[in-house]
Amino acid sequence: MVDLINTLALVFISAGAFLLIANRLSLSSVPFYILAGLVVGAFVDQPELLELAQWGIAFLVFVFGVSLEFGSLRTVIRDGEIMTIVQLLVVGPLSFGVGLVLGFDPLNALYFSAAATLSSTIVGTGLRRVDIRENLVHGRLAKSVHFLQDVLAVVLLLVLSAEAFAADDVAMKLGYGVLLLAAAGVVHRYLFDPFSRLAGDSQELLLMTGISILIGFLALAEFIGLSIVVGAFAAGLAIKRDVGHLGMLNGIESIKDFFAAIFFVTIGALVSTPTVEVVVVSLTLIVLTAVVKPLVMLGTLLWEGYDARTASLTSLSLDQVSEFALFLAIGALIEGAISPALFDAIIIAAGVTMITSAYTRRHDHRLYETLLRHVAGRVHTEKIDERSRIGSPVDHVVIAGFGRQGRRLAHACEESGREFVVVENDPAMLDPLREQCENYVFGDAMHRYSWEKARVDDARLVISTIDQRPVSERILELDFGADVILRADDTDDARALLDRGALYVVVPDVLASDQLIGHVTAVIEGDAAPGVEVTHREELRALEELGFSSLADRRDLG
């Protein structure tokens, strides 16, 4: 116990010191956690590190399960299934064959293949959490692939945990796994809400409810002889995401940082001085993981008809070794079932690809523009033509994005008799587009072809409801004749976009604060009426102010 406490103390002292450097340089924390692990590894024995790594992986898998929102994944799950199947059928056998060529027996070649094929949910979705939170297509695609890969990894973990590769033993482990996941479904659907009602308004009790569910599933998994990672995954699926449970979810998210530090530091600590064999194996694994696998996924998405940018950004989310592969390797090392050289190579490849993934994510738009766009951008995306409906609009409004604001703008255009074309690439919006819009383009706003399809050269006004700086800058780079109205998160971005040629930039927080100040002032002065009503006439007047009258005079921030 004392050794474990001392190990944890060393882990967090080292992690804290390196994290200060990362924050000072405004860099990703992942590489610095792994560097801290190299320091820790000089003082801590491997058994303690292996135990810490397993618990760190288990809790982070639990957090990923909690974070899943199946409603947002439903629109892309089919494409995620195709990507996962292709990855399994192409990268899996290819890497298994490479493992055999490197001289490993079939079992070790299987561990090698798992490391090359599976991708990390911790790194892939953690680094893309902004994209996922904003409900972007490539973010949801990445998360759907990670979820399906995790399910496959759980199946593989169950199969390899069988005492013998006999059909009865494997079937028994799979049966226990199915029962555990079924129990998670029962808790999620029928028991979690009663538990949360008993907790009432206490966020602390809600958090304890979530942790208790985790502990219960971990205990159940160990009782029936399954891995704690399988129990953690089931526990995550058992917890329901709901607005009323935000306190619990935020609490779990904050605890995640504790276990993330443990996980990444222990990965670095497990790195040992490599032999020539380990270097060759790890380099081969890095190439398969960080180059071959993303290229296979890129080709798959292009074949499915996605635009080049969405395909590129999604594939760059899959360029790292999975924590499930690490858990498999750690368990195999404890059981003596994996070659020490292969284990060391998997650890090195995991550390390297998690570091490189942090930087490919940070610069993914630049990588796309400088490298992938010239290759993938030439591929004809048939879905843009097949899923678009466009007539011959002239002097029309082009609306980028069909979310709440986009729909309101479209409705205002209809009310005023103004033709409009919507540009959108979210599969969830395809049915609403077909039902509500006469003209629309199903394509990425970053691509010139989408704007050409929308006949932007004949448009009077372009309005983007997308508050991503790269998208706004790309729209301005296209340099068409229509006036451009953009959206930004803050006034600094808004000023920069105005300087680059935008006619008007909407900053929702500024608008909301101005409106709130107006209401508060009206209450103080006694002029406030109960409630606020916005009529279609007022919407039309707002649209006229934005684009259809005295537009040239509007150069302020909204």
XYZ file of C-alpha atoms in Angstrom:
558
model
C 0.000 0.000 0.000
C 2.857 2.338 0.899
C 4.532 1.631 -2.451
C 1.301 2.497 -4.290
C 0.928 5.773 -2.374
C 4.543 6.695 -3.052
C 4.071 5.855 -6.731
C 0.967 8.044 -6.956
C 2.781 10.885 -5.229
C 5.676 10.643 -7.698
C 3.237 10.450 -10.628
C 1.429 13.641 -9.681
C 4.510 15.598 -8.654
C 6.113 14.838 -12.035
C 2.853 15.404 -13.931
C 2.298 18.749 -12.211
C 5.779 19.977 -13.017
C 5.521 19.067 -16.704
C 1.940 20.347 -16.920
C 3.155 23.786 -15.823
C 5.534 23.771 -18.786
C 2.742 22.690 -21.162
C 0.432 25.456 -19.920
C 3.221 28.008 -20.127
C 3.838 27.093 -23.770
C 0.091 26.671 -24.553
C 0.728 23.114 -25.773
C -1.191 19.854 -25.418
C -0.747 18.175 -22.035
C -0.498 14.621 -23.456
C 3.151 14.776 -24.628
C 4.219 16.349 -21.334
C 2.411 13.707 -19.273
C 4.284 11.036 -21.231
C 7.585 12.873 -20.710
C 6.801 12.998 -16.988
C 6.310 9.237 -17.169
C 9.847 8.787 -18.477
C 11.040 10.398 -15.244
C 8.724 8.277 -13.082
C 9.847 5.079 -14.812
C 13.388 5.564 -13.486
C 12.137 5.245 -9.892
C 9.139 2.877 -9.955
C 9.074 -0.866 -10.599
C 6.984 -2.273 -13.423
C 4.372 -4.195 -11.320
C 3.095 -1.017 -9.636
C 2.997 0.749 -13.001
C 1.011 -2.074 -14.624
C -1.603 -1.961 -11.858
C -1.937 1.813 -12.085
C -2.230 1.687 -15.881
C -5.058 -0.858 -15.712
C -7.091 1.232 -13.280
C -6.433 4.393 -15.248
C -7.625 2.726 -18.452
C -10.712 1.298 -16.724
C -11.890 4.659 -15.396
C -11.274 6.477 -18.679
C -13.229 3.808 -20.561
C -16.030 4.409 -18.049
C -15.935 8.162 -18.775
C -16.136 7.502 -22.507
C -19.211 5.323 -21.974
C -20.821 8.069 -19.890
C -20.114 10.658 -22.602
C -21.893 8.721 -25.342
C -25.004 10.393 -26.741
C -26.641 7.848 -28.999
C -29.100 10.385 -30.356
C -26.310 12.422 -31.937
C -24.594 9.287 -33.283
C -27.713 7.802 -34.849
C -27.401 9.809 -38.052
C -23.823 8.653 -38.741
C -23.784 5.212 -37.141
C -24.277 3.408 -40.451
C -21.244 5.110 -41.971
C -19.362 4.422 -38.747
C -20.228 0.734 -39.105
C -18.860 0.691 -42.654
C -15.652 2.400 -41.530
C -15.218 -0.036 -38.656
C -15.817 -3.068 -40.880
C -13.347 -1.814 -43.493
C -10.781 -1.095 -40.808
C -11.284 -4.584 -39.377
C -11.131 -6.330 -42.757
C -8.265 -4.322 -44.272
C -5.999 -3.066 -41.483
C -6.567 -6.123 -39.281
C -5.399 -8.852 -41.711
C -2.671 -6.593 -43.130
C -1.145 -5.917 -39.710
C -1.599 -9.566 -38.673
C 0.382 -10.604 -41.756
C 3.054 -8.024 -40.968
C 3.273 -9.451 -37.452
C 3.890 -12.907 -38.857
C 6.553 -11.514 -41.220
C 8.271 -9.910 -38.221
C 8.625 -13.395 -36.732
C 5.816 -13.464 -34.155
C 3.661 -16.514 -33.517
C -0.080 -16.208 -34.361
C -1.081 -15.130 -30.830
C 1.550 -12.383 -30.676
C 0.683 -11.374 -34.249
C -2.909 -10.969 -33.016
C -1.769 -8.607 -30.244
C 0.286 -6.703 -32.829
C -2.754 -6.507 -35.118
C -4.996 -5.259 -32.302
C -2.526 -2.464 -31.538
C -2.417 -1.416 -35.205
C -6.158 -1.697 -35.875
C -7.876 -0.230 -32.806
C -7.795 3.517 -32.077
C -7.831 5.332 -28.754
C -11.134 6.736 -27.550
C -9.283 8.611 -24.804
C -7.053 10.482 -27.230
C -9.231 10.483 -30.355
C -12.452 11.728 -28.792
C -10.739 13.639 -25.995
C -8.804 15.737 -28.480
C -11.966 16.192 -30.567
C -14.320 17.018 -27.722
C -14.883 20.556 -29.060
C -15.924 19.184 -32.455
C -18.195 16.649 -30.782
C -19.702 19.208 -28.427
C -20.457 21.459 -31.373
C -22.064 18.439 -33.073
C -19.837 18.632 -36.133
C -20.069 15.801 -38.634
C -16.453 14.657 -38.426
C -16.617 14.748 -34.611
C -19.663 12.494 -34.516
C -18.215 10.193 -37.163
C -15.045 9.804 -35.112
C -16.995 9.099 -31.951
C -19.213 6.515 -33.664
C -16.124 4.676 -34.969
C -14.480 4.758 -31.546
C -17.623 3.385 -29.918
C -17.946 0.519 -32.408
C -14.241 -0.239 -32.076
C -14.614 -0.374 -28.314
C -17.421 -2.899 -28.659
C -15.149 -5.024 -30.875
C -12.311 -4.589 -28.380
C -14.574 -5.791 -25.556
C -15.427 -8.898 -27.613
C -11.722 -9.521 -28.282
C -10.938 -9.009 -24.607
C -13.598 -11.552 -23.653
C -12.291 -14.092 -26.169
C -8.661 -13.725 -25.090
C -9.608 -13.905 -21.409
C -10.977 -17.436 -21.864
C -8.894 -20.000 -20.007
C -8.614 -22.000 -23.196
C -9.569 -21.257 -26.787
C -12.191 -23.982 -26.646
C -15.636 -23.114 -27.979
C -17.328 -23.669 -24.609
C -14.943 -21.384 -22.691
C -15.137 -18.603 -25.276
C -18.927 -18.869 -25.459
C -19.160 -18.654 -21.665
C -17.054 -15.474 -21.542
C -19.053 -13.900 -24.366
C -22.285 -14.859 -22.615
C -21.146 -13.207 -19.390
C -20.184 -10.110 -21.369
C -23.599 -9.935 -23.025
C -25.307 -10.307 -19.634
C -23.186 -7.501 -18.188
C -24.066 -5.167 -21.066
C -27.725 -6.192 -20.794
C -27.620 -5.307 -17.099
C -26.213 -1.907 -18.078
C -29.139 -1.424 -20.451
C -31.631 -2.292 -17.695
C -30.025 0.145 -15.256
C -29.919 2.867 -17.916
C -33.553 2.474 -18.916
C -35.376 1.535 -15.716
C -33.263 2.144 -12.614
C -31.114 5.224 -13.141
C -33.970 7.737 -12.994
C -35.348 6.333 -9.685
C -31.823 6.446 -8.255
C -31.414 10.061 -9.346
C -34.822 11.014 -7.906
C -33.764 9.615 -4.542
C -30.716 11.889 -4.706
C -33.014 14.869 -5.246
C -31.266 18.159 -5.962
C -28.027 17.083 -4.329
C -25.304 17.059 -6.982
C -22.980 15.299 -4.530
C -25.442 12.415 -4.130
C -25.870 12.224 -7.907
C -22.113 11.984 -8.326
C -21.957 9.288 -5.656
C -24.735 7.459 -7.504
C -22.628 7.417 -10.664
C -19.501 6.263 -8.813
C -21.541 3.607 -6.988
C -22.776 2.258 -10.320
C -19.174 2.071 -11.503
C -18.039 0.227 -8.381
C -21.011 -2.134 -8.623
C -20.237 -3.088 -12.220
C -16.511 -3.467 -11.469
C -17.358 -5.817 -8.597
C -19.826 -7.743 -10.770
C -17.254 -8.084 -13.557
C -14.622 -9.467 -11.161
C -17.179 -11.788 -9.535
C -18.023 -13.459 -12.856
C -14.383 -13.506 -13.962
C -14.372 -10.661 -16.485
C -11.921 -7.800 -16.936
C -12.514 -4.607 -14.963
C -12.409 -2.710 -18.275
C -15.498 -4.622 -19.454
C -17.228 -3.690 -16.196
C -16.185 -0.050 -16.553
C -17.469 0.106 -20.131
C -20.823 -1.370 -19.059
C -21.041 1.065 -16.121
C -20.540 4.015 -18.462
C -23.360 2.825 -20.705
C -25.624 2.415 -17.654
C -25.515 6.112 -16.753
C -28.004 8.321 -18.516
C -26.956 11.687 -19.931
C -29.586 14.242 -19.024
C -29.765 17.971 -18.354
C -30.837 17.202 -14.788
C -27.683 15.163 -14.251
C -25.216 17.846 -15.326
C -23.732 18.119 -11.847
C -22.938 14.416 -11.788
C -21.573 14.477 -15.350
C -19.366 17.481 -14.588
C -18.112 15.741 -11.461
C -17.203 12.609 -13.399
C -15.542 14.758 -16.059
C -13.401 16.479 -13.430
C -12.340 13.137 -11.915
C -11.351 12.061 -15.427
C -8.434 14.488 -15.377
C -7.053 12.653 -12.330
C -7.091 9.281 -14.103
C -5.943 10.771 -17.418
C -2.776 11.941 -15.680
C -2.273 8.448 -14.230
C -2.835 6.817 -17.623
C -0.511 8.965 -19.713
C 2.229 9.137 -17.078
C 2.240 5.361 -16.661
C 2.467 4.926 -20.445
C 5.643 7.000 -20.409
C 6.918 5.199 -17.318
C 6.537 1.789 -18.970
C 8.857 2.795 -21.826
C 12.181 0.977 -21.519
C 15.463 1.262 -23.388
C 14.673 -0.407 -26.722
C 16.676 -3.069 -28.509
C 17.107 -3.073 -32.269
C 14.232 -5.569 -32.542
C 11.952 -3.363 -30.459
C 12.826 -0.314 -32.561
C 11.988 -2.139 -35.817
C 8.688 -3.504 -34.464
C 7.632 -0.175 -32.932
C 8.447 1.787 -36.098
C 6.437 -0.688 -38.172
C 3.528 -0.386 -35.751
C 3.729 3.419 -35.816
C 3.575 3.471 -39.629
C 0.582 1.105 -39.678
C -1.211 3.097 -36.976
C -0.424 6.702 -37.887
C -0.214 6.432 -41.693
C -1.812 3.306 -43.158
C -4.910 3.225 -40.951
C -5.866 6.905 -41.488
C -5.340 6.534 -45.239
C -7.626 3.483 -45.321
C -10.268 5.430 -43.400
C -9.831 8.439 -45.688
C -10.395 6.282 -48.759
C -13.427 4.636 -47.141
C -15.142 7.928 -46.367
C -14.409 9.305 -49.828
C -15.852 6.115 -51.309
C -18.946 6.593 -49.148
C -19.295 10.043 -50.687
C -18.186 12.342 -47.878
C -16.391 15.527 -48.825
C -12.603 15.556 -48.625
C -12.365 17.783 -45.560
C -14.791 15.760 -43.420
C -13.074 12.535 -44.515
C -9.627 13.951 -43.728
C -10.485 15.340 -40.284
C -12.249 12.105 -39.316
C -9.341 9.921 -40.411
C -6.915 12.078 -38.410
C -8.877 11.082 -35.282
C -7.846 7.447 -35.693
C -4.052 7.737 -35.796
C -3.136 6.334 -32.366
C -2.864 3.016 -30.496
C -5.949 2.122 -28.455
C -6.018 1.905 -24.667
C -7.827 -1.412 -25.135
C -4.785 -2.726 -27.027
C -2.640 -1.546 -24.133
C -4.897 -3.302 -21.638
C -4.707 -6.490 -23.707
C -0.908 -6.223 -23.824
C -0.622 -5.550 -20.072
C -2.853 -8.515 -19.227
C -0.910 -10.738 -21.629
C 2.404 -9.640 -20.089
C 1.169 -10.500 -16.593
C 0.053 -13.917 -17.865
C 3.287 -14.425 -19.805
C 1.398 -14.720 -23.100
C 3.104 -11.894 -25.014
C 6.681 -11.422 -26.138
C 8.469 -8.814 -23.953
C 9.875 -7.258 -27.136
C 6.372 -6.879 -28.588
C 5.074 -5.432 -25.313
C 7.862 -2.840 -25.275
C 7.163 -2.015 -28.936
C 3.432 -1.537 -28.273
C 4.193 0.782 -25.339
C 6.611 2.861 -27.426
C 4.203 3.005 -30.383
C 1.354 4.014 -28.051
C 3.398 6.829 -26.530
C 4.638 8.102 -29.890
C 1.249 7.978 -31.646
C -0.521 9.634 -28.728
C 2.008 12.462 -28.889
C 1.788 12.793 -32.680
C -2.017 12.582 -32.519
C -2.076 15.568 -30.181
C -0.249 17.603 -32.814
C -2.113 16.290 -35.859
C -5.329 17.290 -34.080
C -3.929 20.718 -33.223
C -2.928 21.320 -36.846
C -5.469 19.138 -38.670
C -6.836 22.006 -40.778
C -3.309 22.957 -41.832
C -2.462 19.321 -42.629
C -5.578 19.091 -44.736
C -4.819 22.293 -46.618
C -1.138 21.482 -47.249
C -1.213 17.707 -47.779
C -4.541 15.917 -47.900
C -6.505 18.502 -49.843
C -4.304 18.054 -52.929
C -4.868 14.289 -52.827
C -8.377 13.860 -51.454
C -9.778 17.118 -52.798
C -9.580 15.848 -56.360
C -11.917 12.970 -55.662
C -15.402 13.652 -56.936
C -17.879 13.557 -54.078
C -20.988 12.096 -55.608
C -23.117 12.711 -52.539
C -22.916 16.463 -53.118
C -24.648 16.050 -56.468
C -26.926 13.187 -55.444
C -28.158 14.803 -52.229
C -28.410 18.404 -53.443
C -31.436 20.034 -55.011
C -30.831 23.270 -56.816
C -32.807 25.176 -59.432
C -31.754 28.454 -61.017
C -31.898 30.997 -58.186
C -30.776 34.555 -58.941
C -30.220 37.447 -56.533
C -30.753 34.966 -53.725
C -29.464 34.459 -50.182
C -27.005 31.637 -49.435
C -27.297 30.379 -45.855
C -24.446 28.259 -44.464
C -25.749 25.928 -41.753
C -29.290 24.742 -41.100
C -29.362 24.770 -37.332
C -31.777 26.856 -35.312
C -30.507 30.170 -36.676
C -30.280 28.847 -40.221
C -33.875 27.628 -40.103
C -35.090 30.984 -38.804
C -33.258 32.811 -41.567
C -34.723 30.420 -44.152
C -38.203 31.017 -42.747
C -37.675 34.781 -42.873
C -36.593 34.533 -46.517
C -39.736 32.545 -47.338
C -41.917 35.122 -45.607
C -40.309 37.935 -47.595
C -40.446 36.026 -50.906
C -36.665 35.988 -51.215
C -35.097 32.916 -52.842
C -32.463 31.167 -50.748
C -30.060 28.215 -50.894
C -28.870 26.358 -47.791
C -25.377 24.807 -47.629
C -25.194 22.007 -45.053
C -23.242 18.761 -44.644
C -24.773 17.258 -41.505
C -26.597 13.975 -42.318
C -29.027 14.762 -39.484
C -30.210 17.801 -41.438
C -30.807 16.042 -44.757
C -34.471 15.165 -44.148
C -35.342 18.654 -42.795
C -33.616 20.159 -45.827
C -35.715 18.058 -48.186
C -38.904 18.947 -46.355
C -38.346 22.657 -45.776
C -36.089 23.946 -48.566
C -36.637 24.247 -52.263
C -32.927 24.749 -52.929
C -30.117 23.241 -50.876
C -26.586 21.909 -51.293
C -25.437 18.959 -49.218
C -21.749 19.822 -49.041
C -18.988 21.247 -46.888
C -18.757 25.023 -46.587
C -14.961 24.697 -46.803
C -15.179 23.486 -50.400
C -15.447 25.829 -53.377
C -17.574 23.251 -55.212
C -20.352 23.560 -52.600
C -20.525 27.306 -53.209
C -20.412 26.898 -56.975
C -23.268 24.419 -56.647
C -25.179 27.047 -54.628
C -24.680 29.531 -57.511
C -23.000 31.976 -55.157
C -21.828 34.190 -58.057
C -25.474 35.061 -58.663
C -26.265 35.578 -54.968
C -26.977 38.895 -53.293
C -26.005 37.898 -49.769
C -24.143 35.095 -47.966
C -24.960 34.468 -44.300
C -22.940 31.945 -42.288
C -24.384 30.688 -39.004
C -21.220 28.642 -38.340
C -19.016 30.149 -35.629
C -15.831 28.333 -36.625
C -12.974 30.646 -37.531
C -11.545 28.367 -40.301
C -14.943 28.203 -42.018
C -15.404 31.972 -41.845
C -11.921 32.583 -43.206
C -12.497 30.086 -46.002
C -15.701 31.880 -47.035
C -13.823 35.176 -47.217
C -10.994 33.547 -49.219
C -13.436 32.466 -51.939
C -13.852 36.136 -52.838
C -17.233 36.047 -54.558
C -19.203 39.188 -55.302
C -21.952 38.844 -52.698
C -21.844 40.613 -49.346
C -20.910 38.334 -46.443
C -22.337 38.165 -42.921
C -20.487 35.887 -40.507
C -20.741 34.655 -36.931
C -17.968 34.661 -34.306
C -17.486 33.568 -30.699
C -15.816 36.758 -29.494
C -15.175 40.333 -30.521
C -11.495 39.745 -31.307
C -12.396 37.178 -33.979
C -15.169 39.472 -35.187
C -12.809 42.415 -35.671
C -10.330 40.202 -37.525
C -13.085 38.968 -39.860
C -14.284 42.521 -40.480
C -10.752 43.520 -41.378
C -10.623 40.676 -43.893
C -13.756 41.823 -45.691
C -16.876 40.677 -43.840
C -19.663 43.240 -44.012
C -21.203 42.274 -40.684
C -20.173 39.858 -37.894
C -22.685 38.581 -35.360
C -21.362 37.867 -31.862
C -24.226 36.104 -30.036
C -22.857 36.757 -26.541
C -22.659 40.495 -27.216
C -26.170 40.534 -28.649
C -27.502 38.561 -25.685
C -25.778 40.795 -23.144
C -27.084 43.940 -24.859
C -30.598 42.521 -24.835
C -30.283 41.546 -21.154
C -29.047 45.034 -20.227
C -32.013 46.513 -22.086
C -34.469 44.300 -20.184
C -32.824 45.036 -16.828
C -32.902 48.780 -17.544
C -36.591 48.539 -18.498
C -37.368 46.719 -15.236
C -35.507 49.337 -13.186
C -37.325 52.162 -14.934
C -40.654 50.393 -14.643
C -41.233 50.106 -18.392
C -40.907 46.330 -18.759
C -43.813 44.250 -20.000
C -44.131 40.626 -18.864
C -42.456 38.265 -21.340
C -40.891 38.902 -24.729
C -42.656 38.197 -27.994
C -40.860 38.109 -31.345
C -43.150 38.260 -34.358
C -42.447 37.292 -37.946
C -42.666 40.989 -38.832
C -39.807 41.731 -36.412
C -37.800 38.846 -37.877
C -38.268 40.292 -41.353
C -37.242 43.704 -40.134
C -34.089 42.194 -38.584
C -33.296 40.415 -41.838
C -33.735 43.651 -43.778
C -31.329 45.349 -41.404
C -28.827 42.546 -41.944
C -28.939 42.219 -45.677
C -31.701 43.798 -47.667
C -31.474 47.495 -46.847
C -28.687 49.933 -45.970
C -26.354 46.976 -45.752
C -23.327 49.019 -46.777
C -23.683 51.145 -43.647
C -23.544 48.201 -41.227
C -19.922 47.690 -40.233
C -20.273 47.337 -36.497
C -20.143 44.279 -34.295
C -23.405 42.555 -33.521
